[in-house]
Amino acid sequence: MSSTVSVDAVVDHDLLERLTDRVVARPRAERVVAVAPFSGTPLAEVPLSTPDDVAAAAAAARDAAHWWAARPVAERARIIGRIHDLVLDRRAEIADLVQAEAGKARRDAFEEVADVALAARYVSARGPRVLRERRRLGALPGLTRAIEGYRPKGVVGVISPWNYPLTLAISDCLPAFVAGNAVVHKPDSQAVLTALLARSIAIEAGLPEALWQIVSGDGPVIGGAVVEHADYVSFTGSTATGRIVAARLGERLVGASLELGGKNPMLILDDADLDRAAEAAVRACFSNAGQLCMSMERLYVAARVREPFLERFLGRVESMRVGAAFDYSCDMGSLMSQAQLDKVRSHVDDAVAKGARVLSGGRARPDLGPWFHEPTVLDGVRPGMLAADLETFGPLASVYSVAGDDEAVELANDTPYGLNASVWTSDLRRGVAVARRLRAGSVNVNEGYSATWGSHDLPIGGMGASGLGRRHGREGILRYTEPQAIAVQRAHNIAPPAGMSYDTFSDALAKSLRVMRRFGRP
Ligand code: NAD
């Protein structure tokens, strides 16, 4: 375990003051104190926006969006490419703030930096191609020229949670920008500082200031106001809030992508490479102290390999270094807040009271900081326990023995969620076959979550209670557009030529339709 390091030693308070000035809020707005989870000490005072501020932010964004949408897509993509370079250049400063604001280990903070670079590279390189107008099949071959185009939505509302304050702040904005939109962004109140730093870097890269408006405040009030003004919403957060946001957007007939919770299963089949699986399970369960939507909370292990897997897995969990350090000496940092710690404690205590057994960890660690908790593995978790039925979103994983692949798949799918899954086997065909049977938007074979998440060309999102729509890939860019159908009719109208009766016209049309089908025209 590593010792606590002073947050003040790494944080530039003058910079934070300048950044917090950029929140859209009145000059003497009420302020809330942002706290560093490593120590529980104040980091900065963040102004609170009002619903009127959100309306003003949306109006300014709408003005800017008109101009921005008229810029060539290549120009928009170039700015995003520069964001990639700046984020990598300034990775140490960014990682310091991410750690200070979110209390995570350095490796988890760097994972965010790397992910934003991947997202920016993908969007800048692929955006122009994805958004290019394309020819489609016209009604009458040779006579109808059909074109599919993509118009920006206008003002995109981005509502993001606290767990990945950099990645989830910027990665959903970049595709909106390349598609020609402006953004009104409400980060969680515990993640505003990193969002403001990301915005300032985007502006340094050439993004016009008015295009990315950041508002701050209470979820239902300020998030609710964003939902009222946006032409599309990218929401990331809990399933409960996602349902509220979706209901209101349904009334407004405004679209959304909803990236919600999960209770993700990891399947260790009887032929898995157990050393690799155990190493990956540690990362998959305890990255960001388990406060990761894609992280694994249920481990289904083939009975035949249960003991050798547990020996490897628990050995690694026991040796994890937990603590507050602004270098790479710790494997796991703090939980985000007292509320997070209380939730983890309630899941552990409830499971133990109902007969589950702690295989590793199980205790809070106030000696390390106010909200630290050990990485914890439980055995004997059953339906009716909080840890079985609900997303913990903390450093808690449960191990279950299964007889074979069928039972593993059945239990893995026995959840309303469907976000991420992981399958471990030496037989890659078997792995892909099992993946196809899992009800999850993302399945990693021989990885925990990074293979699908890091493949930015893949659409990522949830099935069932884990969400609607997809981020990343073509879908992640096109969600921010209105597809537009344009057809140019040449020479003849789609009607009987002058002098031809409808009888003759319909016979001729029926014949040509048969010919087209015979020749395989779709
Ligand atoms: P949350 O739903 O409480 O808050 C998310 C965001 O929504 C915050 O910015 C919050 O202020 C805002 N909000 C709250 N109420 C609102 C309302 N009525 N209208 C509009 N906005 C509102 O979620 P959380 O607890 O902060 O985040 C953790 C959850 O997020 C977990 O369930 C986790 O699995 C999920 N998550 C999902 C993904 C994903 O990609 N699927 C990624 C990260 C986190």
XYZ file of N, CA and C in Angstrom, residues 158-405:
744
model
N -25.023 17.045 -24.069
C -24.220 15.920 -23.560
C -24.328 15.948 -22.035
N -24.822 14.865 -21.466
C -24.928 14.755 -20.002
C -24.042 13.582 -19.580
N -23.023 13.878 -18.766
C -22.024 12.845 -18.480
C -21.880 12.615 -16.978
N -21.434 11.405 -16.589
C -21.287 11.059 -15.175
C -19.890 11.414 -14.658
N -19.570 10.963 -13.457
C -18.312 11.368 -12.810
C -17.203 10.359 -12.963
N -17.520 9.125 -13.397
C -16.521 8.064 -13.217
C -15.335 8.159 -14.172
N -15.583 8.628 -15.412
C -14.479 8.861 -16.360
C -14.585 10.318 -16.798
N -14.095 11.240 -15.955
C -14.386 12.658 -16.173
C -13.789 13.210 -17.468
N -12.721 12.585 -17.981
C -12.144 13.077 -19.237
C -12.807 12.388 -20.432
N -12.715 11.063 -20.449
C -13.246 10.296 -21.577
C -14.706 10.618 -21.833
N -15.507 10.597 -20.763
C -16.947 10.748 -20.977
C -17.345 12.212 -21.152
N -16.404 13.134 -20.882
C -16.676 14.545 -21.180
C -16.462 14.801 -22.664
N -15.335 14.353 -23.184
C -14.937 14.824 -24.517
C -15.297 13.849 -25.640
N -15.289 12.542 -25.340
C -15.401 11.569 -26.433
C -16.768 11.588 -27.119
N -17.804 11.983 -26.382
C -19.111 12.087 -27.032
C -19.309 13.445 -27.700
N -18.433 14.407 -27.373
C -18.522 15.726 -28.032
C -17.840 15.706 -29.395
N -16.712 14.996 -29.514
C -15.926 15.069 -30.757
C -16.735 14.664 -31.992
N -17.438 13.523 -31.951
C -18.234 13.185 -33.144
C -19.353 14.194 -33.413
N -19.875 14.813 -32.342
C -20.906 15.851 -32.556
C -20.292 17.032 -33.298
N -19.069 17.414 -32.913
C -18.414 18.551 -33.576
C -18.107 18.224 -35.041
N -17.557 17.034 -35.293
C -17.170 16.745 -36.682
C -18.400 16.732 -37.584
N -19.544 16.355 -37.009
C -20.776 16.305 -37.806
C -21.415 17.685 -37.959
N -20.802 18.723 -37.362
C -21.282 20.084 -37.595
C -22.208 20.630 -36.527
N -22.191 20.029 -35.336
C -23.073 20.469 -34.246
C -22.320 21.315 -33.225
N -23.095 22.020 -32.396
C -22.557 22.614 -31.173
C -23.051 21.771 -29.998
N -22.414 21.957 -28.833
C -22.725 21.116 -27.675
C -23.016 21.979 -26.453
N -24.088 21.633 -25.740
C -24.286 22.137 -24.379
C -24.060 20.937 -23.466
N -23.072 21.047 -22.614
C -22.597 19.887 -21.858
C -22.820 20.101 -20.362
N -23.477 19.117 -19.728
C -23.585 19.146 -18.275
C -22.854 17.941 -17.710
N -21.604 18.170 -17.248
C -20.920 17.074 -16.568
C -21.516 16.903 -15.178
N -21.303 15.748 -14.573
C -21.692 15.579 -13.175
C -20.968 16.633 -12.333
N -21.598 17.063 -11.250
C -21.001 18.122 -10.408
C -19.637 17.718 -9.866
N -19.374 16.398 -9.789
C -18.075 15.947 -9.276
C -17.035 15.809 -10.392
N -17.358 16.269 -11.599
C -16.431 16.056 -12.720
C -16.328 17.286 -13.613
N -16.656 18.457 -13.073
C -16.697 19.664 -13.910
C -15.285 20.148 -14.278
N -14.351 19.996 -13.357
C -13.016 20.594 -13.577
C -12.311 19.946 -14.769
N -12.350 18.629 -14.831
C -11.696 17.946 -15.949
C -12.386 18.302 -17.267
N -13.722 18.406 -17.234
C -14.447 18.777 -18.461
C -13.998 20.164 -18.928
N -13.805 21.075 -17.971
C -13.378 22.434 -18.337
C -11.965 22.430 -18.913
N -11.090 21.586 -18.356
C -9.727 21.498 -18.912
C -9.788 20.930 -20.336
N -10.609 19.897 -20.533
C -10.744 19.303 -21.875
C -11.237 20.364 -22.858
N -12.205 21.167 -22.421
C -12.732 22.221 -23.304
C -11.645 23.232 -23.643
N -10.841 23.620 -22.639
C -9.812 24.635 -22.919
C -8.777 24.080 -23.900
N -8.498 22.790 -23.829
C -7.553 22.184 -24.782
C -8.164 22.169 -26.187
N -9.460 21.885 -26.264
C -10.131 21.889 -27.579
C -10.089 23.289 -28.190
N -10.247 24.307 -27.342
C -10.214 25.687 -27.848
C -8.799 26.029 -28.317
N -7.821 25.583 -27.539
C -6.423 25.795 -27.962
C -6.164 25.110 -29.318
N -6.856 24.007 -29.555
C -6.681 23.292 -30.832
C -7.406 23.988 -31.979
N -8.230 24.988 -31.664
C -8.899 25.733 -32.739
C -10.412 25.640 -32.716
N -10.984 24.933 -31.746
C -12.452 24.849 -31.683
C -13.011 26.208 -31.246
N -13.955 26.791 -32.006
C -14.536 28.057 -31.570
C -15.205 27.912 -30.193
N -14.952 28.916 -29.330
C -15.396 28.797 -27.926
C -16.876 28.514 -27.784
N -17.689 29.192 -28.608
C -19.142 29.103 -28.412
C -19.688 27.711 -28.720
N -18.871 26.886 -29.376
C -19.389 25.569 -29.774
C -19.531 24.597 -28.623
N -18.811 24.815 -27.536
C -18.851 23.857 -26.421
C -19.167 24.656 -25.166
N -20.419 24.641 -24.762
C -20.887 25.376 -23.588
C -20.977 24.396 -22.427
N -20.332 24.752 -21.314
C -20.411 23.869 -20.146
C -21.264 24.526 -19.062
N -22.296 23.794 -18.636
C -23.144 24.256 -17.541
C -22.961 23.290 -16.368
N -23.280 23.756 -15.172
C -23.042 22.888 -14.019
C -24.208 23.001 -13.040
N -24.450 21.908 -12.326
C -25.486 21.978 -11.295
C -26.221 20.672 -11.103
N -27.285 20.771 -10.339
C -28.104 19.631 -9.958
C -28.600 18.851 -11.180
N -28.571 17.506 -11.083
C -28.946 16.676 -12.224
C -30.340 16.952 -12.762
N -31.388 16.749 -11.931
C -32.739 16.946 -12.467
C -32.978 18.375 -12.970
N -32.440 19.395 -12.274
C -32.748 20.774 -12.659
C -31.929 21.196 -13.895
N -30.621 21.086 -13.806
C -29.781 21.589 -14.903
C -29.702 20.555 -16.035
N -29.568 19.262 -15.665
C -29.640 18.218 -16.703
C -31.004 18.281 -17.378
N -32.051 18.490 -16.564
C -33.411 18.592 -17.113
C -33.524 19.749 -18.095
N -32.873 20.877 -17.778
C -32.928 22.039 -18.680
C -32.191 21.732 -19.988
N -31.083 21.002 -19.901
C -30.359 20.619 -21.126
C -31.276 19.776 -22.018
N -31.985 18.851 -21.371
C -32.910 17.986 -22.117
C -34.004 18.817 -22.813
N -34.412 19.912 -22.167
C -35.468 20.763 -22.755
C -34.996 21.510 -24.007
N -33.695 21.851 -24.073
C -33.228 22.731 -25.138
C -32.505 22.016 -26.273
N -32.143 20.749 -26.069
C -31.276 20.093 -27.054
C -32.077 19.532 -28.229
N -31.398 19.436 -29.372
C -31.997 18.806 -30.549
C -31.673 17.310 -30.590
N -30.771 16.890 -29.724
C -30.401 15.482 -29.567
C -29.652 15.404 -28.248
N -29.753 14.268 -27.540
C -29.065 14.144 -26.255
C -28.200 12.889 -26.235
N -26.947 13.072 -25.816
C -26.069 11.935 -25.530
C -25.995 11.844 -24.014
N -26.660 10.847 -23.455
C -26.719 10.710 -21.994
C -25.906 9.499 -21.559
N -25.059 9.680 -20.574
C -24.356 8.552 -19.957
C -24.604 8.631 -18.457
N -25.100 7.549 -17.883
C -25.376 7.551 -16.443
C -26.174 6.314 -16.070
N -26.934 6.425 -15.000
C -27.636 5.254 -14.487
C -28.889 4.961 -15.321
N -29.330 3.719 -15.229
C -30.537 3.309 -15.953
C -31.749 4.097 -15.443
N -31.798 4.342 -14.122
C -32.948 5.065 -13.563
C -33.044 6.463 -14.184
N -31.926 7.191 -14.247
C -31.971 8.532 -14.829
C -32.207 8.460 -16.334
N -31.618 7.461 -16.965
C -31.809 7.299 -18.415
C -33.287 7.195 -18.768
N -34.034 6.483 -17.915
C -35.480 6.337 -18.197
C -36.188 7.690 -18.099
N -35.788 8.514 -17.109
C -36.418 9.840 -16.939
C -36.114 10.712 -18.166
N -34.845 10.703 -18.574
C -34.422 11.514 -19.726
C -35.161 11.048 -20.990
N -35.233 9.723 -21.157
C -35.884 9.181 -22.362
C -37.365 9.540 -22.397
N -38.018 9.522 -21.222
C -39.459 9.820 -21.183
C -39.698 11.252 -21.655
N -38.899 12.189 -21.168
C -39.099 13.591 -21.549
C -38.758 13.807 -23.031
N -37.684 13.141 -23.476
C -37.320 13.307 -24.891
C -38.367 12.673 -25.795
N -39.019 11.611 -25.297
C -40.106 11.007 -26.064
C -41.227 12.008 -26.283
N -41.546 12.760 -25.229
C -42.605 13.786 -25.379
C -42.187 14.849 -26.387
N -40.899 15.197 -26.361
C -40.429 16.255 -27.268
C -40.130 15.713 -28.675
N -40.193 14.394 -28.859
C -39.800 13.758 -30.127
C -38.377 14.131 -30.526
N -37.515 14.069 -29.543
C -36.089 14.340 -29.761
C -35.328 13.046 -29.464
N -34.362 12.729 -30.310
C -33.637 11.466 -30.183
C -32.532 11.518 -29.136
N -32.029 10.322 -28.783
C -30.972 10.252 -27.770
C -30.194 8.963 -27.913
N -28.948 8.999 -27.469
C -28.242 7.748 -27.180
C -28.133 7.688 -25.668
N -28.450 6.532 -25.123
C -28.481 6.366 -23.659
C -27.497 5.264 -23.293
N -26.418 5.648 -22.641
C -25.375 4.691 -22.242
C -25.529 4.484 -20.745
N -26.055 3.311 -20.352
C -26.524 3.155 -18.972
C -25.742 2.085 -18.209
N -26.338 1.574 -17.172
C -25.621 0.683 -16.255
C -25.413 -0.723 -16.781
N -24.708 -1.530 -15.988
C -24.455 -2.917 -16.386
C -24.229 -3.789 -15.159
N -24.300 -5.096 -15.372
C -23.952 -6.070 -14.332
C -23.216 -7.147 -15.114
N -21.966 -6.838 -15.464
C -21.323 -7.554 -16.566
C -20.730 -8.895 -16.154
N -20.933 -9.924 -16.994
C -20.423 -11.255 -16.684
C -19.105 -11.565 -17.399
N -18.247 -12.310 -16.701
C -17.018 -12.829 -17.298
C -17.129 -14.347 -17.253
N -16.948 -15.009 -18.390
C -17.111 -16.461 -18.478
C -15.732 -17.082 -18.672
N -15.299 -17.897 -17.702
C -14.000 -18.553 -17.837
C -14.294 -20.006 -18.185
N -14.108 -20.342 -19.470
C -14.449 -21.686 -19.936
C -13.336 -22.662 -19.519
N -13.628 -23.975 -19.669
C -12.706 -24.962 -19.068
C -11.363 -25.082 -19.783
N -11.221 -24.428 -20.971
C -9.922 -24.511 -21.662
C -9.204 -23.161 -21.660
N -9.617 -22.244 -20.767
C -9.026 -20.891 -20.773
C -7.563 -20.931 -20.335
N -6.792 -19.971 -20.844
C -5.437 -19.743 -20.335
C -5.620 -19.036 -18.986
N -5.420 -19.773 -17.893
C -5.819 -19.256 -16.574
C -4.936 -18.111 -16.089
N -3.671 -18.112 -16.491
C -2.809 -16.989 -16.070
C -3.280 -15.696 -16.719
N -3.520 -15.778 -18.041
C -4.010 -14.568 -18.736
C -5.366 -14.148 -18.183
N -6.240 -15.130 -17.986
C -7.599 -14.808 -17.516
C -7.546 -14.153 -16.135
N -6.689 -14.660 -15.258
C -6.613 -14.109 -13.900
C -6.072 -12.684 -13.937
N -5.056 -12.456 -14.761
C -4.481 -11.101 -14.856
C -5.530 -10.134 -15.379
N -6.258 -10.580 -16.435
C -7.267 -9.698 -17.039
C -8.451 -9.487 -16.089
N -8.791 -10.509 -15.311
C -9.936 -10.379 -14.402
C -9.662 -9.291 -13.366
N -8.413 -9.177 -12.923
C -8.075 -8.121 -11.957
C -8.363 -6.756 -12.570
N -7.909 -6.560 -13.811
C -8.162 -5.269 -14.467
C -9.650 -5.083 -14.736
N -10.303 -6.171 -15.196
C -11.707 -6.051 -15.596
C -12.616 -5.783 -14.395
N -12.239 -6.292 -13.227
C -13.088 -6.091 -12.043
C -12.725 -4.808 -11.292
N -11.435 -4.444 -11.296
C -11.006 -3.408 -10.343
C -10.407 -2.166 -10.979
N -10.416 -2.067 -12.315
C -9.991 -0.803 -12.925
C -10.897 0.288 -12.386
N -10.309 1.426 -12.113
C -11.071 2.559 -11.564
C -11.903 2.140 -10.348
N -11.325 1.229 -9.538
C -12.004 0.726 -8.339
C -13.407 0.192 -8.674
N -13.518 -0.408 -9.858
C -14.796 -1.008 -10.261
C -15.850 0.009 -10.661
N -15.499 1.290 -10.659
C -16.479 2.332 -11.033
C -16.388 2.554 -12.534
N -16.659 1.502 -13.250
C -16.528 1.475 -14.707
C -17.735 0.722 -15.225
N -18.472 1.351 -16.143
C -19.712 0.710 -16.597
C -19.441 -0.654 -17.227
N -18.258 -0.820 -17.855
C -17.947 -2.076 -18.545
C -17.330 -3.116 -17.601
N -17.123 -2.799 -16.320
C -16.345 -3.692 -15.465
C -17.150 -4.929 -15.083
N -16.414 -5.976 -14.699
C -17.013 -7.285 -14.443
C -17.399 -7.425 -12.976
N -18.649 -7.782 -12.732
C -19.092 -7.998 -11.348
C -19.470 -9.456 -11.091
N -19.598 -10.253 -12.193
C -19.998 -11.665 -12.020
C -19.013 -12.545 -12.791
N -18.336 -13.453 -12.095
C -17.359 -14.333 -12.739
C -17.911 -15.753 -12.746
N -18.235 -16.280 -13.924
C -18.735 -17.648 -14.052
C -17.567 -18.534 -14.492
N -17.136 -19.429 -13.572
C -15.926 -20.212 -13.823
C -16.309 -21.683 -13.979
N -15.841 -22.308 -15.062
C -16.118 -23.735 -15.263
C -15.607 -24.507 -14.044
N -16.451 -25.399 -13.500
C -16.119 -26.084 -12.236
C -14.749 -26.753 -12.314
N -14.432 -27.307 -13.500
C -13.175 -28.051 -13.645
C -11.944 -27.172 -13.390
N -12.048 -25.859 -13.660
C -10.866 -24.997 -13.500
C -11.057 -23.976 -12.356
N -12.097 -24.154 -11.582
C -12.386 -23.164 -10.532
C -11.201 -22.971 -9.580
N -10.688 -24.092 -9.019
C -9.637 -23.945 -7.995
C -8.364 -23.319 -8.576
N -7.838 -23.876 -9.714
C -6.605 -23.243 -10.246
C -6.822 -21.793 -10.670
N -8.054 -21.458 -11.159
C -8.291 -20.056 -11.533
C -8.281 -19.186 -10.283
N -9.012 -19.640 -9.231
C -9.110 -18.815 -8.017
C -7.746 -18.607 -7.375
N -6.937 -19.656 -7.400
C -5.595 -19.523 -6.817
C -4.842 -18.379 -7.504
N -4.918 -18.352 -8.846
C -4.208 -17.301 -9.600
C -4.862 -15.930 -9.396
N -6.191 -15.909 -9.453
C -6.914 -14.634 -9.372
C -6.763 -14.022 -7.973
N -7.037 -14.811 -6.935
C -7.001 -14.250 -5.575
C -5.586 -13.828 -5.197
N -4.604 -14.572 -5.671
C -3.208 -14.194 -5.396
C -2.925 -12.797 -5.928
N -3.406 -12.553 -7.132
C -3.176 -11.229 -7.737
C -3.977 -10.130 -7.019
N -5.214 -10.465 -6.630
C -6.037 -9.461 -5.935
C -5.371 -9.079 -4.604
N -4.887 -10.110 -3.885
C -4.239 -9.848 -2.582
C -3.041 -8.920 -2.730
N -2.347 -9.047 -3.860
C -1.114 -8.251 -3.975
C -1.348 -6.883 -4.623
N -2.618 -6.529 -4.867
C -2.864 -5.192 -5.454
C -2.446 -4.101 -4.483
N -1.822 -3.075 -5.048
C -1.405 -1.935 -4.212
C -2.507 -0.873 -4.292
N -3.120 -0.597 -3.150
C -4.211 0.379 -3.098
C -3.708 1.624 -2.389
N -3.975 2.803 -2.949
C -3.536 4.014 -2.265
C -3.668 5.248 -3.131
N -3.214 6.366 -2.570
C -3.285 7.660 -3.256
C -1.878 8.023 -3.698
N -1.618 7.917 -4.984
C -0.281 8.277 -5.469
C -0.404 8.870 -6.855
N 0.310 9.968 -7.093
C 0.251 10.604 -8.412
C 1.348 10.050 -9.316
N 1.672 8.776 -9.127
C 2.568 8.085 -10.057
C 1.981 6.687 -10.256
N 2.748 5.813 -10.925
C 2.181 4.510 -11.280
C 2.392 3.456 -10.186
N 2.631 3.874 -8.950
C 2.950 2.902 -7.911
C 1.710 2.213 -7.331
N 0.507 2.674 -7.660
C -0.699 2.031 -7.119
C -1.529 1.396 -8.233
N -2.158 0.276 -7.894
C -3.019 -0.399 -8.871
C -4.454 0.101 -8.770
N -4.827 0.594 -7.614
C -6.215 1.020 -7.437
C -6.262 2.230 -6.505
N -7.153 3.163 -6.813
C -7.285 4.371 -6.002
C -8.503 4.312 -5.105
N -9.086 5.478 -4.910
C -10.209 5.636 -3.987
C -11.544 5.445 -4.709
N -12.606 5.259 -3.923
C -13.942 5.453 -4.469
C -14.186 6.951 -4.570
N -15.256 7.311 -5.306
C -15.464 8.718 -5.632
C -16.010 9.526 -4.460
N -16.814 8.888 -3.604
C -17.553 9.677 -2.617
C -18.022 8.787 -1.471
N -18.528 9.432 -0.443
C -19.113 8.682 0.664
C -20.294 7.845 0.172
N -21.067 8.385 -0.773
C -22.226 7.638 -1.289
C -21.767 6.342 -1.958
N -20.664 6.418 -2.697
C -20.141 5.218 -3.358
C -19.663 4.202 -2.319
N -18.944 4.710 -1.310
C -18.449 3.806 -0.261
C -19.633 3.147 0.466
N -20.665 3.930 0.760
C -21.836 3.382 1.464
C -22.488 2.271 0.634
N -22.543 2.492 -0.699
C -23.184 1.478 -1.549
C -22.370 0.182 -1.532
N -21.063 0.303 -1.675
C -20.219 -0.896 -1.672
C -20.357 -1.617 -0.333
N -20.299 -0.849 0.772
C -20.421 -1.474 2.094
C -21.760 -2.199 2.220
N -22.836 -1.565 1.734
C -24.149 -2.199 1.909
C -24.211 -3.502 1.103
N -23.568 -3.544 -0.079
C -23.610 -4.779 -0.858
C -22.784 -5.882 -0.181
N -21.624 -5.520 0.367
C -20.784 -6.532 1.030
C -21.493 -7.022 2.303
N -21.943 -6.088 3.126
C -22.558 -6.470 4.417
C -23.815 -7.315 4.209
N -24.629 -6.914 3.246
C -25.863 -7.657 2.969
C -25.535 -9.089 2.520
N -24.539 -9.216 1.617
C -24.183 -10.553 1.115
C -23.662 -11.426 2.253
N -22.781 -10.863 3.077
C -22.193 -11.653 4.174
C -23.283 -12.042 5.181
N -24.190 -11.086 5.476
C -25.270 -11.382 6.434
C -26.165 -12.506 5.912
N -26.258 -12.624 4.582
C -27.142 -13.653 4.015
C -26.373 -14.917 3.627
N -25.117 -15.022 4.053
C -24.405 -16.299 3.904
C -23.275 -16.320 2.893
N -22.968 -15.212 2.230
C -21.841 -15.215 1.276
C -20.526 -15.195 2.061
N -19.458 -15.590 1.367
C -18.144 -15.696 2.023
C -17.183 -14.733 1.331
N -16.390 -14.019 2.131
C -15.385 -13.112 1.550
C -14.142 -13.924 1.210
N -13.779 -13.953 -0.082
C -12.566 -14.671 -0.484
C -11.348 -13.758 -0.447
N -11.586 -12.460 -0.641
C -10.467 -11.506 -0.570
C -11.029 -10.122 -0.251
N -10.269 -9.303 0.467
C -10.675 -7.929 0.769
C -11.835 -7.892 1.744
N -12.800 -7.014 1.436
C -14.018 -6.968 2.250
C -14.088 -5.790 3.210
N -13.009 -4.974 3.286
C -13.026 -3.900 4.291
C -12.819 -2.525 3.663
N -13.427 -1.519 4.294
C -13.099 -0.128 3.943
C -11.694 0.154 4.471
N -11.019 1.150 3.876
C -9.651 1.473 4.298
C -9.523 2.961 4.633
N -10.152 3.398 5.742
C -10.067 4.820 6.107
C -8.649 5.265 6.403
N -7.740 4.310 6.667
C -6.339 4.687 6.918
C -5.680 5.261 5.655
N -6.242 4.936 4.461
C -5.646 5.415 3.207
C -6.271 6.724 2.728
N -7.484 6.990 3.131
C -8.226 8.170 2.686
C -9.683 7.915 3.017
N -10.537 8.952 2.952
C -11.894 8.788 3.506
C -12.750 7.742 2.803
N -12.515 7.500 1.485
C -13.458 6.645 0.752
C -12.787 5.442 0.091
N -11.641 5.011 0.626
C -10.967 3.840 0.043
C -11.651 2.554 0.492
N -11.611 1.568 -0.380
C -12.154 0.242 -0.041
C -11.304 -0.820 -0.723
N -11.111 -1.940 -0.069
C -10.287 -3.004 -0.656
C -10.972 -3.646 -1.854
N -10.178 -4.095 -2.821
C -10.772 -4.919 -3.880
C -11.300 -6.199 -3.227
N -12.546 -6.534 -3.541
C -13.229 -7.579 -2.766
C -13.821 -8.644 -3.685
N -13.616 -9.914 -3.284
C -14.170 -11.036 -4.051
C -15.054 -11.857 -3.114
N -16.268 -12.141 -3.561
C -17.211 -12.911 -2.749
C -17.530 -14.246 -3.412
N -17.832 -15.222 -2.579
C -18.298 -16.529 -3.055
C -19.673 -16.768 -2.396
N -20.516 -17.567 -3.040
C -21.803 -17.911 -2.424
C -22.828 -16.792 -2.509
N -22.663 -15.891 -3.476
C -23.666 -14.822 -3.673
C -24.860 -15.422 -4.419
N -26.047 -15.129 -3.902
C -27.264 -15.731 -4.477
C -28.318 -14.664 -4.755
N -29.278 -14.992 -5.666
C -30.376 -14.048 -5.908
C -31.033 -13.669 -4.578
N -31.429 -12.396 -4.487
C -31.983 -11.914 -3.211
C -30.952 -11.106 -2.446
N -29.691 -11.224 -2.839
C -28.648 -10.370 -2.227
C -28.451 -9.158 -3.130
N -28.142 -7.988 -2.517
C -27.932 -6.774 -3.316
C -26.827 -6.988 -4.347
N -25.759 -7.698 -3.922
C -24.602 -7.888 -4.808
C -24.949 -8.771 -6.005
N -26.022 -9.559 -5.889
C -26.428 -10.398 -7.016
C -27.371 -9.651 -7.939
N -28.240 -8.844 -7.354
C -29.358 -8.289 -8.134
C -29.081 -6.906 -8.712
N -28.205 -6.117 -8.066
C -28.013 -4.725 -8.477
C -26.584 -4.482 -8.943
N -26.427 -3.453 -9.768
C -25.080 -3.023 -10.143
C -24.426 -2.425 -8.896
N -23.216 -2.908 -8.532
C -22.529 -2.324 -7.376
C -21.794 -1.060 -7.800
N -21.109 -1.134 -8.940
C -20.319 -0.002 -9.441
C -19.218 0.338 -8.434
N -18.549 -0.725 -8.008
C -17.462 -0.568 -7.047
C -16.564 -1.794 -7.112
N -15.551 -1.870 -6.222
C -14.564 -2.950 -6.316
C -15.070 -4.252 -5.697
N -16.105 -4.814 -6.290
C -16.735 -6.008 -5.730
C -17.109 -6.963 -6.863
N -16.545 -8.191 -6.786
C -16.856 -9.202 -7.808
C -17.281 -10.482 -7.099
N -18.215 -11.208 -7.710
C -18.686 -12.470 -7.138
C -18.312 -13.616 -8.068
N -17.913 -14.740 -7.466
C -17.485 -15.900 -8.256
C -18.555 -16.990 -8.165
N -18.894 -17.565 -9.316
C -19.887 -18.639 -9.374
C -19.277 -19.810 -10.163
N -19.562 -21.063 -9.725
C -19.108 -22.228 -10.494
C -20.195 -22.632 -11.467
N -19.799 -23.027 -12.684
C -20.793 -23.505 -13.659
C -20.325 -24.835 -14.246
N -21.328 -25.663 -14.655
C -20.993 -26.997 -15.153
C -20.393 -26.922 -16.557
N -20.870 -25.989 -17.374
C -20.379 -25.933 -18.757
C -20.817 -24.652 -19.426
N -20.596 -24.581 -20.752
C -20.871 -23.334 -21.480
C -22.352 -22.953 -21.416
